[in-house]
Amino acid sequence: MRKITSLSNKQFQTLIADKRELKRYMKHPQNEKIEAGWANISGEQLQEIPSGAIYLTRSALGEGKPQVLLVSTDENGQKQVYESDTTVEFLKSHDVSPVLPQDRDQQLQVSYRKLLEAHDQEQPQQVESMLVRVNAEKDYVQLKGLTLKEGTFTREQVDAMESHVSVQYYDQKQAKEQGNYQEDYKQDILHELEKPSEESQYKVAYKQSLLAQLGISQEKTTDKEPNKQEGQEKQAPVQPKAKEETSQEKEQRLAKMREFEQKHSFDTVYKLKKEVLKELKGLDLTNSQREKLTKLEQALDTEKKDHDQQKKEEKSQNGFVKFFARKNGAHSKNKQNESHEVER
């Protein structure tokens, strides 16, 4: 929000009482429709707005007209706020830029980025690409000159903006060349926030492996529903056929799973597998599929039991090794002492 001019309480009352006065003050043509009315602003927001002035609240960008707030204080000390359209001519007549600082900053950043892109994409033998670069340069130079003339930003602030946009642009360009580029900076952040963890990716791969063994398509799995004919084998057509996986896709999936298992402990892998098995138990499975799933889980539990037993034995064996090492060390030391006694 930017202050345009001071406003006395009497002037405020005159302007809001008669739209013709408002039009004359803002230099609107008399036949131009003007939209004005009491502003809908909360008391908390109103406290932060100084009284006795007109403020620019909407830039002269896009299809909408610039918009201003007229703020005054009545005889009871209560703030009054009136909202109205205005004209670019009115703003310029008060030496006020018709564009708010945040909007001009956005304009400058977009324009400068287009210039950087045009420079990057320019080909000496392609006249069209050269014209794009020339036009982008012309647009930015004009906008930059206007901004400095308006006093919206200082030259140092514009230089800092150019440096910031350049760093951001070339960082994104490098990321694009590495295959990790996102369409823009915001999309890149969102992608990172939404990117699934290694654990989640492993669970998806393991789930896909189990579904393939059960003959179920991953896209068509559904939650468990009440079975009206419990104890009876469901008809084969009820379950969709498994989506056929190419040998290359399968090899890539298995390779990623092996890589994860090498990087993480057996206990971590076991925990994730159990979570997947629990999810699959909630599917609408046939009796044979449920039986197969149970056997797979039993095999996993057996593997876990063997693993724990092996760890226990290794720990015990390491204890014996350390014990004998200490004992042999003491025995060797005693023999060495006896040898010294003989020499004496």
mmCIF file of C-alpha atoms in Angstrom:
data_model
loop_
_atom_site.group_PDB
_atom_site.id
_atom_site.type_symbol
_atom_site.label_atom_id
_atom_site.label_comp_id
_atom_site.label_asym_id
_atom_site.label_seq_id
_atom_site.Cartn_x
_atom_site.Cartn_y
_atom_site.Cartn_z
ATOM 1 C CA MET A 1 0.000 0.000 0.000
ATOM 2 C CA ARG A 2 1.349 3.426 -0.937
ATOM 3 C CA LYS A 3 0.307 6.873 0.261
ATOM 4 C CA ILE A 4 -0.861 9.203 -2.497
ATOM 5 C CA THR A 5 -1.830 12.404 -0.712
ATOM 6 C CA SER A 6 -3.049 13.799 2.607
ATOM 7 C CA LEU A 7 -6.774 14.144 3.203
ATOM 8 C CA SER A 8 -8.620 16.358 5.662
ATOM 9 C CA ASN A 9 -11.749 15.134 7.413
ATOM 10 C CA LYS A 10 -13.838 17.806 5.645
ATOM 11 C CA GLN A 11 -12.432 16.801 2.250
ATOM 12 C CA PHE A 12 -13.143 13.133 3.058
ATOM 13 C CA GLN A 13 -16.781 13.895 3.890
ATOM 14 C CA THR A 14 -17.194 15.949 0.717
ATOM 15 C CA LEU A 15 -15.723 13.291 -1.548
ATOM 16 C CA ILE A 16 -17.755 10.364 -0.215
ATOM 17 C CA ALA A 17 -20.976 12.375 -0.054
ATOM 18 C CA ASP A 18 -21.028 13.166 -3.753
ATOM 19 C CA LYS A 19 -19.501 10.922 -6.426
ATOM 20 C CA ARG A 20 -19.333 13.910 -8.766
ATOM 21 C CA GLU A 21 -16.892 15.536 -6.360
ATOM 22 C CA LEU A 22 -14.939 12.290 -6.207
ATOM 23 C CA LYS A 23 -14.798 12.177 -10.011
ATOM 24 C CA ARG A 24 -13.618 15.778 -10.249
ATOM 25 C CA TYR A 25 -10.979 15.234 -7.572
ATOM 26 C CA MET A 26 -9.664 12.125 -9.278
ATOM 27 C CA LYS A 27 -10.036 13.705 -12.738
ATOM 28 C CA HIS A 28 -12.460 11.071 -14.020
ATOM 29 C CA PRO A 29 -14.369 11.981 -17.179
ATOM 30 C CA GLN A 30 -17.901 12.812 -16.086
ATOM 31 C CA ASN A 31 -19.417 10.099 -18.277
ATOM 32 C CA GLU A 32 -17.151 7.352 -16.876
ATOM 33 C CA LYS A 33 -18.727 4.984 -14.372
ATOM 34 C CA ILE A 34 -16.952 4.941 -11.053
ATOM 35 C CA GLU A 35 -17.168 2.097 -8.534
ATOM 36 C CA ALA A 36 -16.956 3.274 -4.934
ATOM 37 C CA GLY A 37 -18.244 2.249 -1.525
ATOM 38 C CA TRP A 38 -17.397 1.687 2.130
ATOM 39 C CA ALA A 39 -14.423 -0.608 2.414
ATOM 40 C CA ASN A 40 -14.779 -3.977 4.125
ATOM 41 C CA ILE A 41 -11.713 -3.904 6.384
ATOM 42 C CA SER A 42 -11.353 -5.543 9.791
ATOM 43 C CA GLY A 43 -10.675 -3.436 12.884
ATOM 44 C CA GLU A 44 -7.242 -5.026 13.297
ATOM 45 C CA GLN A 45 -6.208 -4.089 9.753
ATOM 46 C CA LEU A 46 -7.653 -0.608 10.167
ATOM 47 C CA GLN A 47 -5.506 0.087 13.232
ATOM 48 C CA GLU A 48 -2.361 -0.280 11.133
ATOM 49 C CA ILE A 49 -3.499 2.273 8.515
ATOM 50 C CA PRO A 50 -2.709 5.903 9.391
ATOM 51 C CA SER A 51 -5.651 8.273 9.053
ATOM 52 C CA GLY A 52 -5.998 11.402 6.938
ATOM 53 C CA ALA A 53 -4.699 10.114 3.587
ATOM 54 C CA ILE A 54 -5.466 8.334 0.318
ATOM 55 C CA TYR A 55 -3.602 5.087 -0.314
ATOM 56 C CA LEU A 56 -3.047 3.024 -3.473
ATOM 57 C CA THR A 57 -4.163 -0.569 -2.832
ATOM 58 C CA ARG A 58 -4.387 -2.073 -6.337
ATOM 59 C CA SER A 59 -1.888 -1.578 -9.154
ATOM 60 C CA ALA A 60 -2.677 -0.396 -12.650
ATOM 61 C CA LEU A 61 -1.886 -3.873 -13.980
ATOM 62 C CA GLY A 62 -4.106 -6.261 -15.872
ATOM 63 C CA GLU A 63 -7.665 -5.415 -16.797
ATOM 64 C CA GLY A 64 -8.705 -3.842 -13.473
ATOM 65 C CA LYS A 65 -8.362 -0.138 -12.728
ATOM 66 C CA PRO A 66 -6.101 1.149 -9.937
ATOM 67 C CA GLN A 67 -7.884 1.248 -6.596
ATOM 68 C CA VAL A 68 -7.469 3.518 -3.594
ATOM 69 C CA LEU A 69 -8.551 3.737 0.031
ATOM 70 C CA LEU A 70 -9.672 7.029 1.551
ATOM 71 C CA VAL A 71 -9.033 6.976 5.316
ATOM 72 C CA SER A 72 -10.210 9.581 7.812
ATOM 73 C CA THR A 73 -11.304 9.942 11.451
ATOM 74 C CA ASP A 74 -14.693 11.291 12.460
ATOM 75 C CA GLU A 75 -15.461 13.653 15.339
ATOM 76 C CA ASN A 76 -15.870 10.683 17.680
ATOM 77 C CA GLY A 77 -12.366 9.417 16.914
ATOM 78 C CA GLN A 78 -13.605 6.484 14.826
ATOM 79 C CA LYS A 79 -11.773 5.661 11.594
ATOM 80 C CA GLN A 80 -13.733 5.711 8.346
ATOM 81 C CA VAL A 81 -12.516 3.922 5.231
ATOM 82 C CA TYR A 82 -13.870 4.418 1.720
ATOM 83 C CA GLU A 83 -12.824 2.445 -1.361
ATOM 84 C CA SER A 84 -12.835 3.724 -4.930
ATOM 85 C CA ASP A 85 -11.476 3.204 -8.430
ATOM 86 C CA THR A 86 -9.110 5.827 -9.735
ATOM 87 C CA THR A 87 -7.133 6.625 -12.893
ATOM 88 C CA VAL A 88 -3.483 6.417 -13.874
ATOM 89 C CA GLU A 89 -3.626 10.148 -14.669
ATOM 90 C CA PHE A 90 -4.691 10.943 -11.103
ATOM 91 C CA LEU A 91 -1.832 8.895 -9.660
ATOM 92 C CA LYS A 92 0.747 10.423 -11.975
ATOM 93 C CA SER A 93 -0.519 13.912 -11.182
ATOM 94 C CA HIS A 94 0.412 13.221 -7.574
ATOM 95 C CA ASP A 95 3.837 11.843 -8.564
ATOM 96 C CA VAL A 96 2.792 8.331 -7.543
ATOM 97 C CA SER A 97 3.627 5.227 -9.552
ATOM 98 C CA PRO A 98 0.395 3.474 -10.664
ATOM 99 C CA VAL A 99 2.066 0.164 -9.764
ATOM 100 C CA LEU A 100 2.656 -1.117 -6.240
ATOM 101 C CA PRO A 101 6.283 -1.971 -5.307
ATOM 102 C CA GLN A 102 5.626 -5.711 -4.953
ATOM 103 C CA ASP A 103 3.983 -5.819 -8.396
ATOM 104 C CA ARG A 104 6.794 -3.860 -10.020
ATOM 105 C CA ASP A 105 9.338 -6.176 -8.395
ATOM 106 C CA GLN A 106 7.513 -9.184 -9.855
ATOM 107 C CA GLN A 107 7.390 -7.517 -13.276
ATOM 108 C CA LEU A 108 11.120 -6.838 -13.183
ATOM 109 C CA GLN A 109 11.975 -10.401 -12.167
ATOM 110 C CA VAL A 110 9.823 -11.943 -14.906
ATOM 111 C CA SER A 111 11.159 -9.565 -17.549
ATOM 112 C CA TYR A 112 14.810 -10.112 -16.545
ATOM 113 C CA ARG A 113 14.340 -13.873 -16.524
ATOM 114 C CA LYS A 114 12.913 -13.711 -20.065
ATOM 115 C CA LEU A 115 16.019 -11.772 -21.071
ATOM 116 C CA LEU A 116 18.303 -14.464 -19.608
ATOM 117 C CA GLU A 117 16.324 -17.187 -21.398
ATOM 118 C CA ALA A 118 16.470 -15.278 -24.683
ATOM 119 C CA HIS A 119 20.261 -14.917 -24.364
ATOM 120 C CA ASP A 120 20.563 -18.653 -23.678
ATOM 121 C CA GLN A 121 18.385 -19.682 -26.606
ATOM 122 C CA GLU A 122 19.844 -17.250 -29.134
ATOM 123 C CA GLN A 123 21.481 -18.908 -32.156
ATOM 124 C CA PRO A 124 23.777 -16.779 -34.366
ATOM 125 C CA GLN A 125 22.399 -18.344 -37.546
ATOM 126 C CA GLN A 126 18.746 -18.017 -36.524
ATOM 127 C CA VAL A 127 17.413 -14.512 -37.118
ATOM 128 C CA GLU A 128 14.208 -15.238 -35.225
ATOM 129 C CA SER A 129 16.078 -16.123 -32.022
ATOM 130 C CA MET A 130 18.108 -12.919 -32.351
ATOM 131 C CA LEU A 131 14.914 -10.862 -32.641
ATOM 132 C CA VAL A 132 13.524 -12.539 -29.520
ATOM 133 C CA ARG A 133 16.654 -11.587 -27.609
ATOM 134 C CA VAL A 134 16.585 -7.988 -28.908
ATOM 135 C CA ASN A 135 12.911 -7.544 -27.965
ATOM 136 C CA ALA A 136 13.438 -9.075 -24.527
ATOM 137 C CA GLU A 137 16.367 -6.759 -23.919
ATOM 138 C CA LYS A 138 14.365 -3.736 -25.104
ATOM 139 C CA ASP A 139 11.392 -4.606 -22.859
ATOM 140 C CA TYR A 140 13.569 -5.051 -19.797
ATOM 141 C CA VAL A 141 15.620 -1.874 -20.351
ATOM 142 C CA GLN A 142 12.419 0.173 -20.712
ATOM 143 C CA LEU A 143 10.859 -1.358 -17.595
ATOM 144 C CA LYS A 144 14.054 -0.892 -15.600
ATOM 145 C CA GLY A 145 14.316 2.749 -16.695
ATOM 146 C CA LEU A 146 10.687 3.416 -15.771
ATOM 147 C CA THR A 147 11.178 1.823 -12.346
ATOM 148 C CA LEU A 148 14.218 3.963 -11.602
ATOM 149 C CA LYS A 149 12.429 7.087 -12.845
ATOM 150 C CA GLU A 150 9.424 6.373 -10.635
ATOM 151 C CA GLY A 151 11.700 5.868 -7.673
ATOM 152 C CA THR A 152 10.045 2.543 -6.830
ATOM 153 C CA PHE A 153 13.493 0.985 -6.335
ATOM 154 C CA THR A 154 17.032 2.316 -6.227
ATOM 155 C CA ARG A 155 19.668 1.200 -8.723
ATOM 156 C CA GLU A 156 21.333 -0.875 -5.989
ATOM 157 C CA GLN A 157 18.042 -2.693 -5.316
ATOM 158 C CA VAL A 158 17.561 -3.426 -9.013
ATOM 159 C CA ASP A 159 21.141 -4.738 -9.255
ATOM 160 C CA ALA A 160 20.495 -7.016 -6.263
ATOM 161 C CA MET A 161 17.315 -8.300 -7.936
ATOM 162 C CA GLU A 162 19.237 -9.078 -11.152
ATOM 163 C CA SER A 163 21.879 -10.969 -9.174
ATOM 164 C CA HIS A 164 19.223 -12.986 -7.316
ATOM 165 C CA VAL A 165 17.335 -13.907 -10.505
ATOM 166 C CA SER A 166 20.583 -14.833 -12.305
ATOM 167 C CA VAL A 167 21.695 -17.204 -9.543
ATOM 168 C CA GLN A 168 18.247 -18.784 -9.384
ATOM 169 C CA TYR A 169 18.029 -19.131 -13.177
ATOM 170 C CA TYR A 170 21.428 -20.780 -13.672
ATOM 171 C CA ASP A 171 20.961 -23.073 -10.677
ATOM 172 C CA GLN A 172 17.722 -24.314 -12.227
ATOM 173 C CA LYS A 173 19.391 -24.624 -15.626
ATOM 174 C CA GLN A 174 22.123 -26.814 -14.153
ATOM 175 C CA ALA A 175 19.529 -28.958 -12.391
ATOM 176 C CA LYS A 176 17.663 -29.354 -15.677
ATOM 177 C CA GLU A 177 20.784 -30.613 -17.411
ATOM 178 C CA GLN A 178 21.154 -33.204 -14.653
ATOM 179 C CA GLY A 179 17.599 -34.387 -15.175
ATOM 180 C CA ASN A 180 16.244 -32.979 -11.911
ATOM 181 C CA TYR A 181 14.872 -29.700 -13.240
ATOM 182 C CA GLN A 182 11.334 -28.705 -12.330
ATOM 183 C CA GLU A 183 9.229 -26.215 -14.274
ATOM 184 C CA ASP A 184 9.853 -23.413 -11.787
ATOM 185 C CA TYR A 185 11.193 -22.777 -8.331
ATOM 186 C CA LYS A 186 7.893 -23.339 -6.539
ATOM 187 C CA GLN A 187 7.293 -26.624 -8.334
ATOM 188 C CA ASP A 188 10.772 -27.753 -7.374
ATOM 189 C CA ILE A 189 10.061 -27.115 -3.690
ATOM 190 C CA LEU A 190 6.712 -28.899 -3.878
ATOM 191 C CA HIS A 191 8.347 -31.846 -5.586
ATOM 192 C CA GLU A 192 10.916 -32.140 -2.810
ATOM 193 C CA LEU A 193 8.225 -31.944 -0.142
ATOM 194 C CA GLU A 194 6.094 -34.584 -1.821
ATOM 195 C CA LYS A 195 8.952 -36.866 -2.794
ATOM 196 C CA PRO A 196 8.423 -40.279 -1.150
ATOM 197 C CA SER A 197 11.086 -41.533 1.262
ATOM 198 C CA GLU A 198 13.375 -44.482 0.516
ATOM 199 C CA GLU A 199 11.309 -46.563 2.906
ATOM 200 C CA SER A 200 8.093 -45.720 1.043
ATOM 201 C CA GLN A 201 9.663 -46.563 -2.318
ATOM 202 C CA TYR A 202 10.887 -49.906 -0.971
ATOM 203 C CA LYS A 203 7.432 -50.751 0.386
ATOM 204 C CA VAL A 204 5.872 -49.971 -3.002
ATOM 205 C CA ALA A 205 8.400 -52.214 -4.773
ATOM 206 C CA TYR A 206 7.908 -55.064 -2.282
ATOM 207 C CA LYS A 207 4.143 -54.711 -2.512
ATOM 208 C CA GLN A 208 4.339 -54.919 -6.296
ATOM 209 C CA SER A 209 6.407 -58.099 -5.958
ATOM 210 C CA LEU A 210 3.854 -59.732 -3.654
ATOM 211 C CA LEU A 211 0.907 -58.681 -5.811
ATOM 212 C CA ALA A 212 2.577 -60.255 -8.817
ATOM 213 C CA GLN A 213 2.960 -63.502 -6.882
ATOM 214 C CA LEU A 214 -0.698 -63.392 -5.884
ATOM 215 C CA GLY A 215 -1.802 -62.577 -9.445
ATOM 216 C CA ILE A 216 -3.367 -59.207 -8.574
ATOM 217 C CA SER A 217 -3.093 -55.966 -10.551
ATOM 218 C CA GLN A 218 -1.808 -53.178 -8.328
ATOM 219 C CA GLU A 219 -4.039 -50.568 -9.985
ATOM 220 C CA LYS A 220 -7.194 -52.499 -9.183
ATOM 221 C CA THR A 221 -6.639 -53.564 -5.593
ATOM 222 C CA THR A 222 -9.583 -52.761 -3.302
ATOM 223 C CA ASP A 223 -10.223 -52.764 0.409
ATOM 224 C CA LYS A 224 -11.655 -55.835 1.985
ATOM 225 C CA GLU A 225 -15.442 -56.145 1.656
ATOM 226 C CA PRO A 226 -17.822 -58.443 3.576
ATOM 227 C CA ASN A 227 -17.932 -61.869 1.982
ATOM 228 C CA LYS A 228 -21.460 -63.142 1.661
ATOM 229 C CA GLN A 229 -20.247 -66.688 1.004
ATOM 230 C CA GLU A 230 -17.592 -67.178 3.679
ATOM 231 C CA GLY A 231 -15.637 -70.410 3.537
ATOM 232 C CA GLN A 232 -16.208 -70.777 -0.214
ATOM 233 C CA GLU A 233 -13.574 -70.208 -2.873
ATOM 234 C CA LYS A 234 -14.350 -67.119 -4.970
ATOM 235 C CA GLN A 235 -14.691 -67.452 -8.693
ATOM 236 C CA ALA A 236 -11.544 -66.694 -10.661
ATOM 237 C CA PRO A 237 -13.109 -63.877 -12.780
ATOM 238 C CA VAL A 238 -13.630 -61.765 -9.653
ATOM 239 C CA GLN A 239 -9.881 -61.068 -9.437
ATOM 240 C CA PRO A 240 -8.279 -59.089 -12.289
ATOM 241 C CA LYS A 241 -5.210 -60.511 -13.922
ATOM 242 C CA ALA A 242 -1.849 -59.195 -12.832
ATOM 243 C CA LYS A 243 -0.368 -56.408 -14.900
ATOM 244 C CA GLU A 244 2.422 -57.909 -16.918
ATOM 245 C CA GLU A 245 5.807 -56.491 -15.969
ATOM 246 C CA THR A 246 8.597 -56.387 -18.528
ATOM 247 C CA SER A 247 11.846 -58.131 -17.686
ATOM 248 C CA GLN A 248 13.654 -54.787 -17.698
ATOM 249 C CA GLU A 249 11.155 -53.220 -15.264
ATOM 250 C CA LYS A 250 11.391 -56.226 -12.995
ATOM 251 C CA GLU A 251 15.187 -56.179 -12.990
ATOM 252 C CA GLN A 252 15.213 -52.451 -12.165
ATOM 253 C CA ARG A 253 12.746 -52.959 -9.329
ATOM 254 C CA LEU A 254 14.712 -55.874 -7.858
ATOM 255 C CA ALA A 255 17.979 -53.946 -8.180
ATOM 256 C CA LYS A 256 16.539 -51.017 -6.231
ATOM 257 C CA MET A 257 15.244 -53.386 -3.558
ATOM 258 C CA ARG A 258 18.661 -55.069 -3.235
ATOM 259 C CA GLU A 259 20.332 -51.682 -2.981
ATOM 260 C CA PHE A 260 17.978 -50.646 -0.187
ATOM 261 C CA GLU A 261 18.490 -53.932 1.684
ATOM 262 C CA GLN A 262 22.274 -53.517 1.518
ATOM 263 C CA LYS A 263 22.066 -49.994 2.945
ATOM 264 C CA HIS A 264 19.672 -50.819 5.792
ATOM 265 C CA SER A 265 19.592 -53.356 8.601
ATOM 266 C CA PHE A 266 17.665 -56.606 8.403
ATOM 267 C CA ASP A 267 15.370 -55.416 11.212
ATOM 268 C CA THR A 268 14.415 -52.301 9.205
ATOM 269 C CA VAL A 269 13.673 -54.346 6.083
ATOM 270 C CA TYR A 270 11.682 -56.876 8.108
ATOM 271 C CA LYS A 271 9.566 -54.110 9.678
ATOM 272 C CA LEU A 272 8.709 -52.607 6.262
ATOM 273 C CA LYS A 273 7.823 -56.006 4.805
ATOM 274 C CA LYS A 274 5.509 -56.739 7.728
ATOM 275 C CA GLU A 275 3.754 -53.404 7.138
ATOM 276 C CA VAL A 276 3.157 -54.327 3.500
ATOM 277 C CA LEU A 277 1.864 -57.760 4.436
ATOM 278 C CA LYS A 278 -0.547 -56.144 6.878
ATOM 279 C CA GLU A 279 -1.858 -53.882 4.092
ATOM 280 C CA LEU A 280 -2.382 -56.814 1.734
ATOM 281 C CA LYS A 281 -4.361 -58.700 4.360
ATOM 282 C CA GLY A 282 -6.982 -55.995 4.016
ATOM 283 C CA LEU A 283 -7.561 -56.751 0.322
ATOM 284 C CA ASP A 284 -10.497 -58.745 -1.010
ATOM 285 C CA LEU A 285 -8.515 -61.965 -1.580
ATOM 286 C CA THR A 286 -9.561 -65.430 -2.579
ATOM 287 C CA ASN A 287 -8.932 -68.274 -0.137
ATOM 288 C CA SER A 288 -5.990 -69.556 -2.176
ATOM 289 C CA GLN A 289 -4.456 -66.074 -2.354
ATOM 290 C CA ARG A 290 -4.880 -65.568 1.374
ATOM 291 C CA GLU A 291 -3.270 -68.973 2.026
ATOM 292 C CA LYS A 292 -0.323 -68.060 -0.194
ATOM 293 C CA LEU A 293 0.055 -64.716 1.569
ATOM 294 C CA THR A 294 0.104 -66.488 4.938
ATOM 295 C CA LYS A 295 2.894 -68.828 3.739
ATOM 296 C CA LEU A 296 4.931 -65.860 2.512
ATOM 297 C CA GLU A 297 4.589 -64.186 5.900
ATOM 298 C CA GLN A 298 5.546 -67.392 7.720
ATOM 299 C CA ALA A 299 8.656 -67.696 5.541
ATOM 300 C CA LEU A 300 9.552 -64.094 6.406
ATOM 301 C CA ASP A 301 9.070 -64.751 10.135
ATOM 302 C CA THR A 302 11.251 -67.867 9.893
ATOM 303 C CA GLU A 303 13.962 -65.814 8.198
ATOM 304 C CA LYS A 304 13.719 -63.270 11.017
ATOM 305 C CA LYS A 305 14.001 -66.021 13.643
ATOM 306 C CA ASP A 306 17.086 -67.489 11.932
ATOM 307 C CA HIS A 307 18.614 -64.026 11.680
ATOM 308 C CA ASP A 308 18.096 -63.329 15.384
ATOM 309 C CA GLN A 309 19.546 -66.744 16.306
ATOM 310 C CA GLN A 310 22.600 -66.106 14.123
ATOM 311 C CA LYS A 311 23.166 -62.723 15.755
ATOM 312 C CA LYS A 312 22.890 -64.348 19.170
ATOM 313 C CA GLU A 313 25.444 -67.020 18.255
ATOM 314 C CA GLU A 314 27.849 -64.475 16.768
ATOM 315 C CA LYS A 315 27.617 -62.390 19.921
ATOM 316 C CA SER A 316 28.299 -65.443 22.071
ATOM 317 C CA GLN A 317 31.181 -66.539 19.857
ATOM 318 C CA ASN A 318 32.735 -63.084 19.984
ATOM 319 C CA GLY A 319 32.555 -63.257 23.775
ATOM 320 C CA PHE A 320 34.463 -66.577 23.834
ATOM 321 C CA VAL A 321 37.065 -65.225 21.398
ATOM 322 C CA LYS A 322 37.701 -62.214 23.591
ATOM 323 C CA PHE A 323 37.897 -64.432 26.703
ATOM 324 C CA PHE A 324 40.475 -66.809 25.195
ATOM 325 C CA ALA A 325 42.423 -63.900 23.777
ATOM 326 C CA ARG A 326 42.755 -62.391 27.234
ATOM 327 C CA LYS A 327 43.652 -65.812 28.727
ATOM 328 C CA ASN A 328 46.282 -66.566 26.073
ATOM 329 C CA GLY A 329 47.719 -63.099 26.536
ATOM 330 C CA ALA A 330 48.125 -63.675 30.267
ATOM 331 C CA HIS A 331 49.682 -67.124 29.685
ATOM 332 C CA SER A 332 52.162 -65.676 27.185
ATOM 333 C CA LYS A 333 53.116 -62.962 29.625
ATOM 334 C CA ASN A 334 53.795 -65.530 32.386
ATOM 335 C CA LYS A 335 56.057 -67.574 30.103
ATOM 336 C CA GLN A 336 57.950 -64.446 29.175
ATOM 337 C CA ASN A 337 58.552 -63.637 32.835
ATOM 338 C CA GLU A 338 59.815 -67.186 33.509
ATOM 339 C CA SER A 339 62.296 -66.852 30.602
ATOM 340 C CA HIS A 340 63.693 -63.672 32.095
ATOM 341 C CA GLU A 341 64.181 -65.395 35.447
ATOM 342 C CA VAL A 342 66.187 -68.216 33.789
ATOM 343 C CA GLU A 343 68.476 -65.733 32.043
ATOM 344 C CA ARG A 344 69.225 -64.054 35.326
#
